[in-house]
Structures are given as structure tokens and as C-alpha cells.
Amino acid sequence: SGSCQGNSVERKIYIPLNKTAPCVRLLNATHQIGCQSSISGDTGVIHVVEKEEDLNWVLTDGPHPPYMILLDGNLFNRRVMQQLKGTSRVSGLAVATAKPSPPQGFSPGLKCPNDGFGVYSKDYGPQFAHCNKTVWNPVGSGLSYEDFDFPIFLLEDANETQVIKQCYQDHNVPRDGSGPEYPLCAMQLFSHMHAVTSTVTCMRRSSIQSTFSINPEVVCDPLLDYNVWSTLQPINSSGKVDPNKEVIIVATRIDSHSFFWNIAPGAESAVSSFVTHLAAAEALHKASDIQLLPRNIMFTFFQGETFDYIGSSRMVYDMEKDKFPLSLNNIHSFVELNQVALRNDSVLWMHTDPVSRMNESVEGEVRNLLDILSISSLGANVTLQEAGFSQPLPPSSFQRFLRARHIPGVVLTDHRTAFQNRYYQSMYDTPENIRMQYPEGLSPEETLEYVTDTAKSLAEVATVVARALYRLAGGANNTSAIQADPKTVSRMLYGFLIKMNNSWFQSIIKPDLKGILGDVPQHYVAVSSPVNTTYLVQYVLANLTGTVINLTKEECLNPEKTPDSEKEMYEYAWVQGSLDPNSTSRVPYCVRSTVRLSKALSPAFELRQWGSTEYSTWTESRWKEIRARIFLVASKELEIITLVLGIAILIISLLTTYFINAKADILFNIPRDPGAVAY
């Protein structure tokens, strides 16, 4: 009963904020970035800031510091944050999402993403290093890469934001220029981080703990996950591909990022490209003569690319160390899909590397690659144009492969120079950013199947890519039959951007993975792997490119016991299947595909080189609790009076108890019974 009592008292005092996302601490070889609270949480009087003039109250005029600011999303920019960073009058920040998205754009990422970890350096194309030639993300404020010593939370629920504003209106609004009367509405944010300084420091501490302690206290974890890959023609996953066999790699990234933890919609920065890639893979697999093509095609989806190319650098490392079925020498050419949804006049730009093209043989192969892509776009509603010889490659996984070997390659994007995407690596890179629109009043099932204009346009890009890949692989037949399906693209966009927990995703995953289907999809790489995105890309790819095999559940789960299963060549998955129309049960089946996972953990952690400048060193700090709540706070005078009164009552009660105890024989003397006679 005691705990029930305590809870009800707590509920009367505090209003918890349940729909929030914190800014957490990340670390690399040299820095810590992000935010944290003190160990017991940070508290402050709430002040609503909806225009820049409101900051004066917080920074100079207000009589009740420190303040917790409820900041309008349109003011969440570098200029305002630098003012707040330099004062002790601010104890924390709650950011309300701007609706609609800020028209001027908002990107907390860097102006030069992944700088220093691509191919350009003082030794290779120094004129292109550090974005000297092209600033790719001019809107980038670098806020995500700053270190803040106070907590910053995103308020995801408009109703909770309204509750805070109402509490502020009722108690905190300044009256006639003077400070408001107590009690005041306050907020408390908990987000204390365990790791400090850098990856080198936190990994060393964790390592020492693991060596000497029975219960080690790990303070940070490397960002890690899995890359997803498959091949058009099956290959032996446990052996090595014949050195003479040429393979074309098609690549894209599947992760994104924003200022707040696990808020990474990534519509244009990741989803548009990997959905196009998946659609192209499906279109190619439907071609009749794919097993006869002289060259194989490998579909690759890299995880962790936002954080200095974690996935691609690991795959290159594994190829170099013979830990992958392919070696770098097997790679014939490289085609990468980057941001492709925001095309102007249906133009797609082909970016190549001007430095490697100075080599005559590479130039010839790159020219052939560009010509095949251009020919494949004829008759399609997509125009392919060259970005120009003086233009370097945009931030791309291809750069990590170029660091290892001069591979002919092209990166396809919707921008010639700077990104078209004004919300790169931000919480506003949403379906609206890539102009996804649905008619009013559709049910979830109808929305899943509705073909948007965005889906049609991405399907056209997928068709061009699939036809080009077929020709590159040596296909000689007419390619008009190779066609990406806009309906599939629509389903994928809905599932990866709007609602993961939909009937199609439910039908294509394993029964034990039902729990990964959350509501709103996020594409942050994280530290516990595989994340939802990885699993779903794996099973969507298997569904679109695999074959349904007539095996029982037992045979499907243990294919090595089945003759002719070719376990080294294929992966088998027992998936849930669709709902039976006449009942609530599903009709499961077995899918055979060439889809596999490979580790996306930076080689720096494999080599224990935590200060590496060659490989990504990003880690995420651990924390104990993340929560936010609001409550009314009394004046300091009232708190002191209450405390003094409490102490006085305690002293009086102690003295009274002592006095009663000392005089107990007098006070509690039992009178004799007058009827009793002593003899």
C-alpha cells in the first residue's frame, strides 16, 4: 500500500511528458557532441520563447533564473543556440516542432558531411578536399556536432506542448513588466550521460572495467549494425568468388540522423534512394536471362554511412582482408544512388571522380558507364546529365571504395552542386519534403496501396537504373520489358516513411520479428543491432528478389538437412504470410533468396584503434534514465520557512518525547487499588 500511496502523491505533484526525444552524447576520436543534464536532472522555471525578443527575459530581465525554455521550432538555429550556450541563466531547452517545416530550410548537419573520411585529401585531389570546390550542404549549421552542457528535448506531441504553454500562461506570464508571483510552473529534464571527452577515453574506461570488474560498467558503445547485400546470380557465401568473375556493385545508404536521438526520418537523404534501389533490384530479377549474364550484380545497402562511412569502410576492409566472398579486384564498376527524389525538370545528375579519370583506362570505362546510363534513359521520363569534369564526387559510399582502388563508378543524384535537400539530416526530412501527398479520408490499407506522384517518379529512376545495370552486366536483349513497379515503390515509401506496422510488412517478416514493427519509422544506426530498418530492408529485398519454395517449416528453418538446398548459395526464411481472408490466422511460407547481412562495425574497433583518423570512431554514451516532467515550484522563502518550521517541529517533538520518557514513572504511575489490603 505504501508504494501506491507514493505514486498517487507523485502523480498529484508531477505531470510526466511521455512523448519526447532527447539530444544525447556521441563521441569520436577527438570530441564529444550532443547534450546532457546533471546527474539528478536539471530544473528551471518555464519561459516560452516564440520570438527572439522573448529571449531578453531569460538572458537578462527575468528574476527567477535558471530558466527552462520552451522554444518555438523556427527559432531553433545556431544564432539563438550560441546565445543560450554562453549563459548560466538557462538550465535546459524543450523544442516544439515547427509546423510547417521552416521555409528557409534547417539542417543541423555539417556543411561538408563526412569531411576527412572520403577519398579527397592532401594526397588525392587536394583541390577538392574539405569541400573547397563545392559546399554540399550550405544550409548546414553544424548544431548536431556542438557540445551543450544542458539538456535539450524535442516535444513530439502537440498536446503536451499545449499543456506546458497552459501551465506557463496560468503561472509564469510576467504581469505589467514585473516578475510573476509564486507558485511558478517548472520543468525537470533528466538525461545524464556516462561517457565524457572522446571515444578514446570512454572505450579505455570500458575496457579497463571489463578486464578487472565482475560487473563492468560500460560507459559507451560503438555505433554498429549490419549492411544488407544480395547478388543477381547466387554466389557461395562461405567461399571466394572466382578472381576472373566481374561484379557490378549497386549501392545506397539506409541510415539518417538528426539533432535528436532516434529521430531520423531521412525521406530524401536515405529512403528515396534505397527504395529506388530495391525497386530496381525487383525489376532486374524479373528479366528472363539474368542467370546467363556474363557479369554478376551485387545490390548493397550500407548502414552507418552518416557517421563517416561505417558500413562501406567495413565492407572495403573485409574485402581487403579476405573476409568477404568478393575481393576489390572482382569489382567491374560501381553505381550509387544518392538523394534522388527532388529532381528539377526530371534531371538526374551523374557524378564521377575527376582524379581517377585522369587514368586512361579508367576514363574509358567511366565513359562507357555514362553512355550506357544515358542510353537507358531514352524514352523514360528521366534526363541524365553529367555534372562536369571539374566537379568532385558528393559525399558517397563510393569514395571509400576509391580510397582502396581506382574503380570506374558513378553517383546519381538530384543535385548538380549543392544539395536540393534543405532539411538534410534533420527532423524535417519527412514525407512532405519529398512531396508525398495522399487524398483525404483514405484508410491505412488504401493509403498503403495508393500510388503517389513521388512513387511514380522514383519508379522511373529505378527503371532507368535497372536497364542500365542489365546492359552493364552484358545483357543483349531489348530492355523495354525491364520495368520498376510504382505500386511496390508506393508500398515501400508508406512502410519506410509513414507506418512500419502495415499489412505488407507484417506478411513478409519472420513471426519472431513482429516486435520490430513500430509506428513511425526512424533510420538512426544506433548501438543495438540489427535495427528495424536493417531487418525490413533485408526482408523486403528477399520478398522482391527471392522465390517461394515448397518446404515445410522444419525444412525451411534447417535447410542443411534438405537435399539440393544449396545452403552456401541461398538464405532461407520462414515468413508470416498474409492473413487468410476467412480467418484471423496467417498462411506462412518459405522464401529462398541471396540476401545476406554483413557486419557494419567500424574497423577502428576491430583493430582497437580508437583514435583512428582512417576509420569512423563514433560511439554513443550510455545513460541511466531519460525523462521529462513539469510541476509547480514554491518560492525560496516559502521553502525555507517550510524547512525551518519542519526542523522546529522535529526539535519540539524530540524534546517532548525526551521529557515524557524522563518523567514516565510520574506521568504513568499506576494508582493502587483501594480494595487491596496488605497483611
Short mmCIF file of N, CA and C in Angstrom, two decimals, residues 327-380:
data_model
loop_
_atom_site.label_atom_id
_atom_site.label_comp_id
_atom_site.label_asym_id
_atom_site.label_seq_id
_atom_site.Cartn_x
_atom_site.Cartn_y
_atom_site.Cartn_z
N SER A 327 36.40 -9.87 -53.69
CA SER A 327 37.55 -9.01 -53.40
C SER A 327 37.40 -7.75 -54.25
N LEU A 328 38.20 -6.74 -53.95
CA LEU A 328 38.10 -5.47 -54.69
C LEU A 328 38.39 -5.68 -56.18
N ASN A 329 39.20 -6.70 -56.51
CA ASN A 329 39.55 -6.94 -57.91
C ASN A 329 38.38 -7.50 -58.71
N ASN A 330 37.37 -8.04 -58.03
CA ASN A 330 36.19 -8.53 -58.74
C ASN A 330 35.28 -7.40 -59.23
N ILE A 331 35.47 -6.19 -58.65
CA ILE A 331 34.52 -5.11 -58.95
C ILE A 331 34.79 -4.52 -60.33
N HIS A 332 33.81 -4.67 -61.21
CA HIS A 332 33.93 -4.15 -62.58
C HIS A 332 33.61 -2.65 -62.60
N SER A 333 32.53 -2.28 -61.91
CA SER A 333 32.13 -0.87 -61.84
C SER A 333 31.19 -0.67 -60.66
N PHE A 334 30.90 0.59 -60.37
CA PHE A 334 30.17 0.94 -59.15
C PHE A 334 29.10 1.98 -59.51
N VAL A 335 27.85 1.69 -59.18
CA VAL A 335 26.76 2.65 -59.41
C VAL A 335 26.11 2.94 -58.06
N GLU A 336 26.09 4.20 -57.66
CA GLU A 336 25.49 4.53 -56.36
C GLU A 336 24.30 5.47 -56.53
N LEU A 337 23.24 5.16 -55.80
CA LEU A 337 22.07 6.04 -55.78
C LEU A 337 22.16 6.89 -54.53
N ASN A 338 22.22 8.20 -54.73
CA ASN A 338 22.26 9.11 -53.59
C ASN A 338 20.88 9.76 -53.46
N GLN A 339 20.79 11.01 -53.11
CA GLN A 339 19.47 11.66 -52.98
C GLN A 339 18.87 11.84 -54.38
N VAL A 340 17.69 11.24 -54.61
CA VAL A 340 17.15 11.26 -55.98
C VAL A 340 15.70 11.73 -56.09
N ALA A 341 15.08 12.17 -54.99
CA ALA A 341 13.63 12.45 -55.04
C ALA A 341 13.28 13.87 -55.43
N LEU A 342 14.21 14.81 -55.28
CA LEU A 342 13.86 16.23 -55.53
C LEU A 342 14.46 16.72 -56.84
N ARG A 343 14.04 16.09 -57.94
CA ARG A 343 14.64 16.43 -59.23
C ARG A 343 13.98 17.67 -59.83
N ASN A 344 14.82 18.53 -60.42
CA ASN A 344 14.30 19.68 -61.16
C ASN A 344 14.16 19.27 -62.62
N ASP A 345 12.97 19.43 -63.19
CA ASP A 345 12.72 19.08 -64.60
C ASP A 345 13.15 17.64 -64.90
N SER A 346 12.95 16.74 -63.94
CA SER A 346 13.26 15.31 -64.11
C SER A 346 14.73 15.04 -64.45
N VAL A 347 15.63 15.96 -64.09
CA VAL A 347 17.05 15.76 -64.40
C VAL A 347 17.73 15.01 -63.25
N LEU A 348 18.50 13.99 -63.64
CA LEU A 348 19.31 13.25 -62.67
C LEU A 348 20.77 13.48 -63.06
N TRP A 349 21.58 13.86 -62.09
CA TRP A 349 22.97 14.20 -62.39
C TRP A 349 23.90 13.02 -62.15
N MET A 350 24.84 12.82 -63.07
CA MET A 350 25.81 11.72 -62.95
C MET A 350 27.15 12.31 -62.49
N HIS A 351 27.55 11.98 -61.28
CA HIS A 351 28.82 12.50 -60.72
C HIS A 351 29.90 11.42 -60.86
N THR A 352 31.07 11.85 -61.29
CA THR A 352 32.21 10.92 -61.36
C THR A 352 33.41 11.57 -60.67
N ASP A 353 34.48 10.78 -60.53
CA ASP A 353 35.68 11.29 -59.84
C ASP A 353 36.70 11.79 -60.87
N PRO A 354 36.95 13.10 -60.91
CA PRO A 354 37.87 13.64 -61.92
C PRO A 354 39.32 13.17 -61.75
N VAL A 355 39.70 12.80 -60.54
CA VAL A 355 41.10 12.41 -60.30
C VAL A 355 41.40 11.05 -60.92
N SER A 356 40.56 10.04 -60.63
CA SER A 356 40.83 8.70 -61.18
C SER A 356 40.62 8.68 -62.70
N ARG A 357 39.80 9.61 -63.23
CA ARG A 357 39.54 9.64 -64.68
C ARG A 357 40.74 10.16 -65.48
N MET A 358 41.74 10.65 -64.78
CA MET A 358 42.96 11.06 -65.49
C MET A 358 43.71 9.82 -66.00
N ASN A 359 43.43 8.68 -65.40
CA ASN A 359 43.98 7.41 -65.88
C ASN A 359 43.19 7.00 -67.12
N GLU A 360 43.89 6.68 -68.21
CA GLU A 360 43.21 6.46 -69.49
C GLU A 360 42.23 5.30 -69.48
N SER A 361 42.63 4.18 -68.87
CA SER A 361 41.75 3.01 -68.89
C SER A 361 40.51 3.26 -68.02
N VAL A 362 40.69 3.93 -66.87
CA VAL A 362 39.53 4.26 -66.02
C VAL A 362 38.61 5.21 -66.77
N GLU A 363 39.18 6.21 -67.46
CA GLU A 363 38.38 7.18 -68.22
C GLU A 363 37.52 6.46 -69.26
N GLY A 364 38.12 5.48 -69.96
CA GLY A 364 37.36 4.73 -70.98
C GLY A 364 36.18 3.99 -70.38
N GLU A 365 36.42 3.36 -69.22
CA GLU A 365 35.34 2.58 -68.58
C GLU A 365 34.26 3.50 -68.01
N VAL A 366 34.68 4.65 -67.45
CA VAL A 366 33.70 5.61 -66.92
C VAL A 366 32.86 6.16 -68.06
N ARG A 367 33.51 6.45 -69.20
CA ARG A 367 32.78 6.97 -70.36
C ARG A 367 31.73 5.96 -70.82
N ASN A 368 32.13 4.68 -70.86
CA ASN A 368 31.20 3.60 -71.25
C ASN A 368 30.01 3.54 -70.28
N LEU A 369 30.31 3.66 -69.00
CA LEU A 369 29.28 3.64 -67.95
C LEU A 369 28.29 4.80 -68.14
N LEU A 370 28.81 6.00 -68.39
CA LEU A 370 27.95 7.18 -68.58
C LEU A 370 27.10 7.02 -69.85
N ASP A 371 27.70 6.47 -70.90
CA ASP A 371 26.95 6.29 -72.15
C ASP A 371 25.80 5.30 -71.97
N ILE A 372 26.08 4.20 -71.27
CA ILE A 372 25.03 3.18 -71.05
C ILE A 372 23.89 3.78 -70.22
N LEU A 373 24.23 4.56 -69.20
CA LEU A 373 23.19 5.20 -68.38
C LEU A 373 22.35 6.16 -69.22
N SER A 374 23.02 6.93 -70.07
CA SER A 374 22.30 7.90 -70.91
C SER A 374 21.37 7.20 -71.89
N ILE A 375 21.88 6.13 -72.53
CA ILE A 375 21.05 5.37 -73.49
C ILE A 375 19.84 4.78 -72.78
N SER A 376 20.04 4.29 -71.53
CA SER A 376 18.96 3.64 -70.79
C SER A 376 17.85 4.61 -70.42
N SER A 377 18.15 5.90 -70.43
CA SER A 377 17.12 6.87 -70.04
C SER A 377 16.28 7.33 -71.23
N LEU A 378 16.66 6.92 -72.44
CA LEU A 378 15.91 7.33 -73.62
C LEU A 378 14.48 6.76 -73.54
N GLY A 379 13.52 7.63 -73.77
CA GLY A 379 12.12 7.17 -73.72
C GLY A 379 11.55 7.17 -72.32
N ALA A 380 12.39 7.37 -71.31
CA ALA A 380 11.89 7.44 -69.93
C ALA A 380 11.70 8.90 -69.56
#
